Amino acid sequence: MDLSDLRHLAIIMDGNGRWAKSRGWRRTRGHRAGVDSVRNCVTECARAGLPWLTLYALSTENYRARPATEVRTLMALLRRFMIDERPTLMENRVRLETAGRLDELPDKVVRTIRETEAMTAGNSGMTLCLALNYGGRSELADAAKEIARSVKSGKLDLEAVDEAALAARLYQPKMPDVDLLIRTAGEVRISNFLLWQVSYAEIWVTETCWPDFRKPQLEAAVTAFRRRSRRFGGLLPEETK
Ligand code: FPP
């Protein structure tokens, strides 16, 4: 698979619950199946040479508003993934990063995530960023607070507050702008995901639920992306005539 024209692919992995319910199963079974899709997608993207992949694994709203049993299952799956996938991440030279308010997650889960981050920190291949207890508005509010603190303490001049100053205070300052945003399971919404970074992203939505997302869907998304003309607010050369 050729992903050479992408720097950053971001995915809203939706539809685990619907996938399971439509088969008469519990929602948590959908999350379990979703982990297989995560493994598959990470491996495909890493092997295709993608520089950066961000997966929306848990929004702040998911964490606060889902039933406790479902959140417990998600935490357990996440911790297991962090341990079980270490050999695959190392083999594919994937560096793990996170974005979100991790301090609100259970200590045991955070410790395991930190261990995997440390273990993979020297890998030079794809960066896999998991958005966990993540909200785009919280990210911007946290960055604004950081800026206010720096201005107040005299470390930052008010006149130097610009887009670059804000971008430097996001959860992952090195994260490139999103080129392609994929959402599974049909809803056409951003759902508070990477609000700053998706400003010029191409958006591709599929009816396929996340547990069924595999290479053919990924290829379809990338093919659609290549057909788009990205103007970034400007004009294409032939449009200026
Ligand atoms: C959306 O499905 C998905 C989530 C809230 C969680 C995504 C989690 C995983 C794919 C598994 C764990 C992740 C990792 C990285 C190991 P939904 O439940 O909102 O689906 P619905 O809209 O059909 O109810």
PDB file of C-alpha atoms and ligand atoms in Angstrom:
ATOM      1  CA  MET A   1       0.000   0.000   0.000  1.00  0.00           C
ATOM      2  CA  ASP A   2       1.261   3.457  -0.905  1.00  0.00           C
ATOM      3  CA  LEU A   3       0.752   6.146   1.736  1.00  0.00           C
ATOM      4  CA  SER A   4       3.586   8.349   0.527  1.00  0.00           C
ATOM      5  CA  ASP A   5       1.460  11.467   0.079  1.00  0.00           C
ATOM      6  CA  LEU A   6       0.238  11.386   3.674  1.00  0.00           C
ATOM      7  CA  ARG A   7       2.084  12.753   6.661  1.00  0.00           C
ATOM      8  CA  HIS A   8      -0.680  12.420   9.237  1.00  0.00           C
ATOM      9  CA  LEU A   9      -3.680  10.114   9.145  1.00  0.00           C
ATOM     10  CA  ALA A  10      -6.220  10.455  11.963  1.00  0.00           C
ATOM     11  CA  ILE A  11      -9.093   8.056  12.604  1.00  0.00           C
ATOM     12  CA  ILE A  12     -12.328   8.329  14.605  1.00  0.00           C
ATOM     13  CA  MET A  13     -12.897   4.644  15.335  1.00  0.00           C
ATOM     14  CA  ASP A  14     -16.681   4.557  15.668  1.00  0.00           C
ATOM     15  CA  GLY A  15     -19.318   1.836  15.596  1.00  0.00           C
ATOM     16  CA  ASN A  16     -17.946  -0.841  17.931  1.00  0.00           C
ATOM     17  CA  GLY A  17     -21.207  -0.837  19.907  1.00  0.00           C
ATOM     18  CA  ARG A  18     -23.458  -0.950  16.840  1.00  0.00           C
ATOM     19  CA  TRP A  19     -21.348  -3.730  15.279  1.00  0.00           C
ATOM     20  CA  ALA A  20     -21.824  -5.892  18.387  1.00  0.00           C
ATOM     21  CA  LYS A  21     -25.499  -5.018  18.985  1.00  0.00           C
ATOM     22  CA  SER A  22     -26.424  -5.851  15.374  1.00  0.00           C
ATOM     23  CA  ARG A  23     -25.138  -9.376  16.071  1.00  0.00           C
ATOM     24  CA  GLY A  24     -27.043  -9.648  19.353  1.00  0.00           C
ATOM     25  CA  TRP A  25     -23.843  -9.328  21.406  1.00  0.00           C
ATOM     26  CA  ARG A  26     -22.790  -6.986  24.222  1.00  0.00           C
ATOM     27  CA  ARG A  27     -21.203  -3.665  23.245  1.00  0.00           C
ATOM     28  CA  THR A  28     -17.946  -4.652  24.947  1.00  0.00           C
ATOM     29  CA  ARG A  29     -17.524  -7.485  22.447  1.00  0.00           C
ATOM     30  CA  GLY A  30     -17.403  -4.778  19.772  1.00  0.00           C
ATOM     31  CA  HIS A  31     -14.554  -3.049  21.611  1.00  0.00           C
ATOM     32  CA  ARG A  32     -12.675  -6.357  21.800  1.00  0.00           C
ATOM     33  CA  ALA A  33     -13.079  -6.806  18.040  1.00  0.00           C
ATOM     34  CA  GLY A  34     -12.022  -3.163  17.647  1.00  0.00           C
ATOM     35  CA  VAL A  35      -8.645  -3.962  19.168  1.00  0.00           C
ATOM     36  CA  ASP A  36      -7.955  -6.383  16.263  1.00  0.00           C
ATOM     37  CA  SER A  37      -8.699  -3.533  13.848  1.00  0.00           C
ATOM     38  CA  VAL A  38      -6.310  -1.257  15.765  1.00  0.00           C
ATOM     39  CA  ARG A  39      -3.528  -3.860  15.534  1.00  0.00           C
ATOM     40  CA  ASN A  40      -4.193  -4.407  11.832  1.00  0.00           C
ATOM     41  CA  CYS A  41      -4.342  -0.699  10.986  1.00  0.00           C
ATOM     42  CA  VAL A  42      -1.201   0.192  12.967  1.00  0.00           C
ATOM     43  CA  THR A  43       0.777  -2.574  11.267  1.00  0.00           C
ATOM     44  CA  GLU A  44      -0.456  -1.685   7.738  1.00  0.00           C
ATOM     45  CA  CYS A  45       0.307   2.015   8.214  1.00  0.00           C
ATOM     46  CA  ALA A  46       3.715   1.435   9.801  1.00  0.00           C
ATOM     47  CA  ARG A  47       4.771  -0.944   7.031  1.00  0.00           C
ATOM     48  CA  ALA A  48       3.559   1.507   4.369  1.00  0.00           C
ATOM     49  CA  GLY A  49       5.864   4.174   5.797  1.00  0.00           C
ATOM     50  CA  LEU A  50       3.238   6.552   7.213  1.00  0.00           C
ATOM     51  CA  PRO A  51       4.971   9.086   9.490  1.00  0.00           C
ATOM     52  CA  TRP A  52       2.130   9.758  11.953  1.00  0.00           C
ATOM     53  CA  LEU A  53      -1.134   7.952  12.868  1.00  0.00           C
ATOM     54  CA  THR A  54      -3.524   9.281  15.520  1.00  0.00           C
ATOM     55  CA  LEU A  55      -6.391   7.103  16.765  1.00  0.00           C
ATOM     56  CA  TYR A  56      -9.300   8.485  18.808  1.00  0.00           C
ATOM     57  CA  ALA A  57      -9.423   5.716  21.407  1.00  0.00           C
ATOM     58  CA  LEU A  58     -11.367   7.532  24.141  1.00  0.00           C
ATOM     59  CA  SER A  59     -12.912  10.993  24.274  1.00  0.00           C
ATOM     60  CA  THR A  60     -13.365  12.904  27.531  1.00  0.00           C
ATOM     61  CA  GLU A  61     -17.111  12.497  26.920  1.00  0.00           C
ATOM     62  CA  ASN A  62     -16.734   8.683  26.495  1.00  0.00           C
ATOM     63  CA  TYR A  63     -14.743   8.512  29.728  1.00  0.00           C
ATOM     64  CA  ARG A  64     -17.222  10.552  31.763  1.00  0.00           C
ATOM     65  CA  ALA A  65     -20.539   9.480  30.283  1.00  0.00           C
ATOM     66  CA  ARG A  66     -20.241   5.746  29.474  1.00  0.00           C
ATOM     67  CA  PRO A  67     -21.410   3.145  32.027  1.00  0.00           C
ATOM     68  CA  ALA A  68     -18.659   2.228  34.521  1.00  0.00           C
ATOM     69  CA  THR A  69     -18.537  -1.391  33.301  1.00  0.00           C
ATOM     70  CA  GLU A  70     -17.891  -0.298  29.705  1.00  0.00           C
ATOM     71  CA  VAL A  71     -15.167   2.143  30.797  1.00  0.00           C
ATOM     72  CA  ARG A  72     -13.573  -0.637  32.888  1.00  0.00           C
ATOM     73  CA  THR A  73     -13.533  -2.939  29.851  1.00  0.00           C
ATOM     74  CA  LEU A  74     -11.972  -0.198  27.696  1.00  0.00           C
ATOM     75  CA  MET A  75      -9.284   0.430  30.341  1.00  0.00           C
ATOM     76  CA  ALA A  76      -8.530  -3.293  30.582  1.00  0.00           C
ATOM     77  CA  LEU A  77      -8.314  -3.617  26.776  1.00  0.00           C
ATOM     78  CA  LEU A  78      -6.038  -0.621  26.585  1.00  0.00           C
ATOM     79  CA  ARG A  79      -3.696  -1.980  29.247  1.00  0.00           C
ATOM     80  CA  ARG A  80      -3.592  -5.415  27.604  1.00  0.00           C
ATOM     81  CA  PHE A  81      -2.898  -3.787  24.225  1.00  0.00           C
ATOM     82  CA  MET A  82      -0.009  -1.803  25.750  1.00  0.00           C
ATOM     83  CA  ILE A  83       1.589  -5.012  27.015  1.00  0.00           C
ATOM     84  CA  ASP A  84       0.728  -7.488  24.238  1.00  0.00           C
ATOM     85  CA  GLU A  85       1.634  -5.198  21.340  1.00  0.00           C
ATOM     86  CA  ARG A  86       5.135  -4.270  22.543  1.00  0.00           C
ATOM     87  CA  PRO A  87       6.889  -6.864  20.316  1.00  0.00           C
ATOM     88  CA  THR A  88       4.851  -5.782  17.239  1.00  0.00           C
ATOM     89  CA  LEU A  89       5.504  -2.089  17.927  1.00  0.00           C
ATOM     90  CA  MET A  90       9.235  -2.766  18.293  1.00  0.00           C
ATOM     91  CA  GLU A  91       9.360  -4.985  15.198  1.00  0.00           C
ATOM     92  CA  ASN A  92       7.685  -2.257  13.098  1.00  0.00           C
ATOM     93  CA  ARG A  93       9.763   0.539  14.712  1.00  0.00           C
ATOM     94  CA  VAL A  94       6.612   2.313  15.986  1.00  0.00           C
ATOM     95  CA  ARG A  95       6.958   5.037  18.624  1.00  0.00           C
ATOM     96  CA  LEU A  96       3.973   5.310  20.975  1.00  0.00           C
ATOM     97  CA  GLU A  97       2.703   8.709  22.118  1.00  0.00           C
ATOM     98  CA  THR A  98      -0.533   9.863  23.723  1.00  0.00           C
ATOM     99  CA  ALA A  99      -2.683  12.982  23.713  1.00  0.00           C
ATOM    100  CA  GLY A 100      -5.234  13.808  26.395  1.00  0.00           C
ATOM    101  CA  ARG A 101      -5.689  14.217  30.120  1.00  0.00           C
ATOM    102  CA  LEU A 102      -4.016  10.983  31.175  1.00  0.00           C
ATOM    103  CA  ASP A 103      -3.798  12.056  34.823  1.00  0.00           C
ATOM    104  CA  GLU A 104      -7.542  11.316  35.149  1.00  0.00           C
ATOM    105  CA  LEU A 105      -7.127   7.658  34.045  1.00  0.00           C
ATOM    106  CA  PRO A 106      -6.440   4.810  36.531  1.00  0.00           C
ATOM    107  CA  ASP A 107      -2.800   4.821  37.778  1.00  0.00           C
ATOM    108  CA  LYS A 108      -2.197   1.220  36.725  1.00  0.00           C
ATOM    109  CA  VAL A 109      -3.207   1.974  33.126  1.00  0.00           C
ATOM    110  CA  VAL A 110      -1.125   5.169  32.985  1.00  0.00           C
ATOM    111  CA  ARG A 111       1.943   3.334  34.350  1.00  0.00           C
ATOM    112  CA  THR A 112       1.674   0.687  31.636  1.00  0.00           C
ATOM    113  CA  ILE A 113       1.247   3.343  28.932  1.00  0.00           C
ATOM    114  CA  ARG A 114       4.324   5.222  30.235  1.00  0.00           C
ATOM    115  CA  GLU A 115       6.354   2.002  30.154  1.00  0.00           C
ATOM    116  CA  THR A 116       5.401   1.353  26.528  1.00  0.00           C
ATOM    117  CA  GLU A 117       6.152   4.978  25.613  1.00  0.00           C
ATOM    118  CA  ALA A 118       9.599   4.679  27.220  1.00  0.00           C
ATOM    119  CA  MET A 119      10.290   1.332  25.553  1.00  0.00           C
ATOM    120  CA  THR A 120       9.394   2.630  22.083  1.00  0.00           C
ATOM    121  CA  ALA A 121      10.824   6.167  22.473  1.00  0.00           C
ATOM    122  CA  GLY A 122      13.932   5.377  20.399  1.00  0.00           C
ATOM    123  CA  ASN A 123      12.006   3.899  17.446  1.00  0.00           C
ATOM    124  CA  SER A 124      12.465   5.834  14.229  1.00  0.00           C
ATOM    125  CA  GLY A 125       9.431   4.639  12.246  1.00  0.00           C
ATOM    126  CA  MET A 126       5.806   5.718  12.531  1.00  0.00           C
ATOM    127  CA  THR A 127       4.501   7.641  15.538  1.00  0.00           C
ATOM    128  CA  LEU A 128       1.295   6.090  16.850  1.00  0.00           C
ATOM    129  CA  CYS A 129      -0.537   8.662  18.926  1.00  0.00           C
ATOM    130  CA  LEU A 130      -3.476   7.408  20.979  1.00  0.00           C
ATOM    131  CA  ALA A 131      -5.963  10.110  21.925  1.00  0.00           C
ATOM    132  CA  LEU A 132      -7.092   9.057  25.404  1.00  0.00           C
ATOM    133  CA  ASN A 133      -9.487  10.999  27.620  1.00  0.00           C
ATOM    134  CA  TYR A 134      -8.986  13.514  24.835  1.00  0.00           C
ATOM    135  CA  GLY A 135     -11.071  16.566  23.935  1.00  0.00           C
ATOM    136  CA  GLY A 136     -10.128  19.157  21.328  1.00  0.00           C
ATOM    137  CA  ARG A 137     -11.617  21.994  23.375  1.00  0.00           C
ATOM    138  CA  SER A 138      -9.778  20.874  26.522  1.00  0.00           C
ATOM    139  CA  GLU A 139      -6.535  20.745  24.526  1.00  0.00           C
ATOM    140  CA  LEU A 140      -7.028  24.347  23.369  1.00  0.00           C
ATOM    141  CA  ALA A 141      -8.081  25.485  26.866  1.00  0.00           C
ATOM    142  CA  ASP A 142      -5.000  23.799  28.389  1.00  0.00           C
ATOM    143  CA  ALA A 143      -2.745  25.494  25.790  1.00  0.00           C
ATOM    144  CA  ALA A 144      -4.380  28.880  26.468  1.00  0.00           C
ATOM    145  CA  LYS A 145      -3.785  28.429  30.206  1.00  0.00           C
ATOM    146  CA  GLU A 146      -0.126  27.598  29.523  1.00  0.00           C
ATOM    147  CA  ILE A 147       0.239  30.764  27.433  1.00  0.00           C
ATOM    148  CA  ALA A 148      -1.393  32.910  30.149  1.00  0.00           C
ATOM    149  CA  ARG A 149       0.981  31.422  32.720  1.00  0.00           C
ATOM    150  CA  SER A 150       4.036  32.184  30.544  1.00  0.00           C
ATOM    151  CA  VAL A 151       2.878  35.766  29.871  1.00  0.00           C
ATOM    152  CA  LYS A 152       2.127  36.330  33.570  1.00  0.00           C
ATOM    153  CA  SER A 153       5.547  35.079  34.639  1.00  0.00           C
ATOM    154  CA  GLY A 154       7.259  37.249  32.010  1.00  0.00           C
ATOM    155  CA  LYS A 155       8.618  34.267  30.017  1.00  0.00           C
ATOM    156  CA  LEU A 156       6.483  35.145  26.987  1.00  0.00           C
ATOM    157  CA  ASP A 157       5.820  38.572  25.550  1.00  0.00           C
ATOM    158  CA  LEU A 158       2.135  39.271  24.851  1.00  0.00           C
ATOM    159  CA  GLU A 159       3.049  40.403  21.327  1.00  0.00           C
ATOM    160  CA  ALA A 160       4.686  36.998  20.690  1.00  0.00           C
ATOM    161  CA  VAL A 161       1.383  35.145  21.217  1.00  0.00           C
ATOM    162  CA  ASP A 162       0.585  33.816  17.764  1.00  0.00           C
ATOM    163  CA  GLU A 163      -0.442  30.547  16.081  1.00  0.00           C
ATOM    164  CA  ALA A 164       3.021  29.058  16.523  1.00  0.00           C
ATOM    165  CA  ALA A 165       3.016  29.900  20.249  1.00  0.00           C
ATOM    166  CA  LEU A 166      -0.301  28.124  20.703  1.00  0.00           C
ATOM    167  CA  ALA A 167       0.694  25.128  18.537  1.00  0.00           C
ATOM    168  CA  ALA A 168       3.836  24.730  20.669  1.00  0.00           C
ATOM    169  CA  ARG A 169       1.656  24.248  23.768  1.00  0.00           C
ATOM    170  CA  LEU A 170      -0.685  21.556  22.421  1.00  0.00           C
ATOM    171  CA  TYR A 171      -0.493  18.025  23.890  1.00  0.00           C
ATOM    172  CA  GLN A 172       1.827  16.917  21.044  1.00  0.00           C
ATOM    173  CA  PRO A 173       3.662  19.967  19.696  1.00  0.00           C
ATOM    174  CA  LYS A 174       5.393  17.826  17.054  1.00  0.00           C
ATOM    175  CA  MET A 175       2.126  16.458  15.654  1.00  0.00           C
ATOM    176  CA  PRO A 176       1.799  17.501  11.978  1.00  0.00           C
ATOM    177  CA  ASP A 177      -1.491  18.908  10.659  1.00  0.00           C
ATOM    178  CA  VAL A 178      -3.910  16.120   9.747  1.00  0.00           C
ATOM    179  CA  ASP A 179      -3.982  15.373   5.997  1.00  0.00           C
ATOM    180  CA  LEU A 180      -6.758  12.797   6.050  1.00  0.00           C
ATOM    181  CA  LEU A 181      -9.393  12.222   8.725  1.00  0.00           C
ATOM    182  CA  ILE A 182     -11.282   8.934   8.480  1.00  0.00           C
ATOM    183  CA  ARG A 183     -14.457   8.292  10.442  1.00  0.00           C
ATOM    184  CA  THR A 184     -16.073   4.858  10.498  1.00  0.00           C
ATOM    185  CA  ALA A 185     -19.749   3.952  11.052  1.00  0.00           C
ATOM    186  CA  GLY A 186     -21.332   6.694   9.004  1.00  0.00           C
ATOM    187  CA  GLU A 187     -21.711   9.789  11.216  1.00  0.00           C
ATOM    188  CA  VAL A 188     -20.433  12.971   9.571  1.00  0.00           C
ATOM    189  CA  ARG A 189     -19.062  14.749  12.652  1.00  0.00           C
ATOM    190  CA  ILE A 190     -15.728  15.863  14.104  1.00  0.00           C
ATOM    191  CA  SER A 191     -16.786  15.025  17.701  1.00  0.00           C
ATOM    192  CA  ASN A 192     -14.244  17.331  19.392  1.00  0.00           C
ATOM    193  CA  PHE A 193     -11.270  15.537  17.776  1.00  0.00           C
ATOM    194  CA  LEU A 194      -8.022  17.431  17.020  1.00  0.00           C
ATOM    195  CA  LEU A 195      -9.892  20.705  16.437  1.00  0.00           C
ATOM    196  CA  TRP A 196      -6.708  22.691  15.798  1.00  0.00           C
ATOM    197  CA  GLN A 197      -4.964  20.072  13.660  1.00  0.00           C
ATOM    198  CA  VAL A 198      -7.882  19.199  11.303  1.00  0.00           C
ATOM    199  CA  SER A 199      -8.243  22.766   9.972  1.00  0.00           C
ATOM    200  CA  TYR A 200      -7.343  21.705   6.411  1.00  0.00           C
ATOM    201  CA  ALA A 201      -7.862  17.948   6.666  1.00  0.00           C
ATOM    202  CA  GLU A 202      -9.713  16.048   3.985  1.00  0.00           C
ATOM    203  CA  ILE A 203     -12.533  14.082   5.614  1.00  0.00           C
ATOM    204  CA  TRP A 204     -13.611  10.620   4.486  1.00  0.00           C
ATOM    205  CA  VAL A 205     -16.523   8.782   6.103  1.00  0.00           C
ATOM    206  CA  THR A 206     -17.354   5.111   5.625  1.00  0.00           C
ATOM    207  CA  GLU A 207     -20.445   3.155   6.673  1.00  0.00           C
ATOM    208  CA  THR A 208     -18.154   0.294   7.745  1.00  0.00           C
ATOM    209  CA  CYS A 209     -18.025  -0.084  11.528  1.00  0.00           C
ATOM    210  CA  TRP A 210     -14.567  -0.024  13.128  1.00  0.00           C
ATOM    211  CA  PRO A 211     -14.364  -3.800  13.854  1.00  0.00           C
ATOM    212  CA  ASP A 212     -14.707  -4.449  10.085  1.00  0.00           C
ATOM    213  CA  PHE A 213     -12.154  -1.798   9.045  1.00  0.00           C
ATOM    214  CA  ARG A 214      -9.306  -3.444   7.118  1.00  0.00           C
ATOM    215  CA  LYS A 215      -6.888  -2.762   4.254  1.00  0.00           C
ATOM    216  CA  PRO A 216      -9.602  -2.399   1.511  1.00  0.00           C
ATOM    217  CA  GLN A 217     -11.314   0.419   3.454  1.00  0.00           C
ATOM    218  CA  LEU A 218      -7.976   2.108   4.143  1.00  0.00           C
ATOM    219  CA  GLU A 219      -7.067   1.894   0.454  1.00  0.00           C
ATOM    220  CA  ALA A 220     -10.466   3.328  -0.543  1.00  0.00           C
ATOM    221  CA  ALA A 221      -9.906   6.283   1.809  1.00  0.00           C
ATOM    222  CA  VAL A 222      -6.438   6.994   0.441  1.00  0.00           C
ATOM    223  CA  THR A 223      -7.647   6.704  -3.175  1.00  0.00           C
ATOM    224  CA  ALA A 224     -10.446   9.228  -2.436  1.00  0.00           C
ATOM    225  CA  PHE A 225      -7.896  11.512  -0.733  1.00  0.00           C
ATOM    226  CA  ARG A 226      -5.685  11.514  -3.855  1.00  0.00           C
ATOM    227  CA  ARG A 227      -8.595  12.670  -6.001  1.00  0.00           C
ATOM    228  CA  ARG A 228      -9.236  15.732  -3.813  1.00  0.00           C
ATOM    229  CA  SER A 229      -7.689  19.052  -4.811  1.00  0.00           C
ATOM    230  CA  ARG A 230      -6.268  20.601  -1.684  1.00  0.00           C
ATOM    231  CA  ARG A 231      -6.259  24.381  -1.929  1.00  0.00           C
ATOM    232  CA  PHE A 232      -5.534  25.413   1.683  1.00  0.00           C
ATOM    233  CA  GLY A 233      -7.656  28.531   1.089  1.00  0.00           C
ATOM    234  CA  GLY A 234      -5.772  29.452  -2.107  1.00  0.00           C
ATOM    235  CA  LEU A 235      -6.260  28.535  -5.760  1.00  0.00           C
ATOM    236  CA  LEU A 236      -4.843  25.772  -7.930  1.00  0.00           C
ATOM    237  CA  PRO A 237      -2.453  27.044 -10.683  1.00  0.00           C
ATOM    238  CA  GLU A 238      -5.080  26.455 -13.429  1.00  0.00           C
ATOM    239  CA  GLU A 239      -7.682  28.438 -11.442  1.00  0.00           C
ATOM    240  CA  THR A 240      -5.621  31.640 -11.461  1.00  0.00           C
ATOM    241  CA  LYS A 241      -5.897  32.022 -15.258  1.00  0.00           C
TER     242      LYS A 241
HETATM  243  C1  FPP B   1     -16.522   3.908  19.410  1.00  0.00           C
HETATM  244  O1  FPP B   1     -17.490   2.908  19.352  1.00  0.00           O
HETATM  245  C2  FPP B   1     -15.294   3.430  19.994  1.00  0.00           C
HETATM  246  C3  FPP B   1     -14.839   3.733  21.241  1.00  0.00           C
HETATM  247  C4  FPP B   1     -15.578   4.582  22.193  1.00  0.00           C
HETATM  248  C5  FPP B   1     -13.579   3.186  21.777  1.00  0.00           C
HETATM  249  C6  FPP B   1     -12.568   2.741  20.774  1.00  0.00           C
HETATM  250  C7  FPP B   1     -11.796   1.656  21.385  1.00  0.00           C
HETATM  251  C8  FPP B   1     -11.230   0.608  20.771  1.00  0.00           C
HETATM  252  C9  FPP B   1     -11.217   0.453  19.324  1.00  0.00           C
HETATM  253  C10 FPP B   1     -10.595  -0.472  21.548  1.00  0.00           C
HETATM  254  C11 FPP B   1      -9.520  -0.076  22.511  1.00  0.00           C
HETATM  255  C12 FPP B   1      -8.479   0.762  21.901  1.00  0.00           C
HETATM  256  C13 FPP B   1      -7.154   0.488  21.900  1.00  0.00           C
HETATM  257  C14 FPP B   1      -6.213   1.483  21.338  1.00  0.00           C
HETATM  258  C15 FPP B   1      -6.591  -0.739  22.418  1.00  0.00           C
HETATM  259  P1  FPP B   1     -18.895   3.147  20.052  1.00  0.00           P
HETATM  260  O2  FPP B   1     -18.969   2.291  21.257  1.00  0.00           O
HETATM  261  O3  FPP B   1     -19.123   4.605  20.290  1.00  0.00           O
HETATM  262  O4  FPP B   1     -19.843   2.616  18.944  1.00  0.00           O
HETATM  263  P2  FPP B   1     -21.376   2.999  18.725  1.00  0.00           P
HETATM  264  O5  FPP B   1     -21.384   4.423  18.235  1.00  0.00           O
HETATM  265  O6  FPP B   1     -21.818   2.032  17.698  1.00  0.00           O
HETATM  266  O7  FPP B   1     -22.058   2.840  20.035  1.00  0.00           O
END
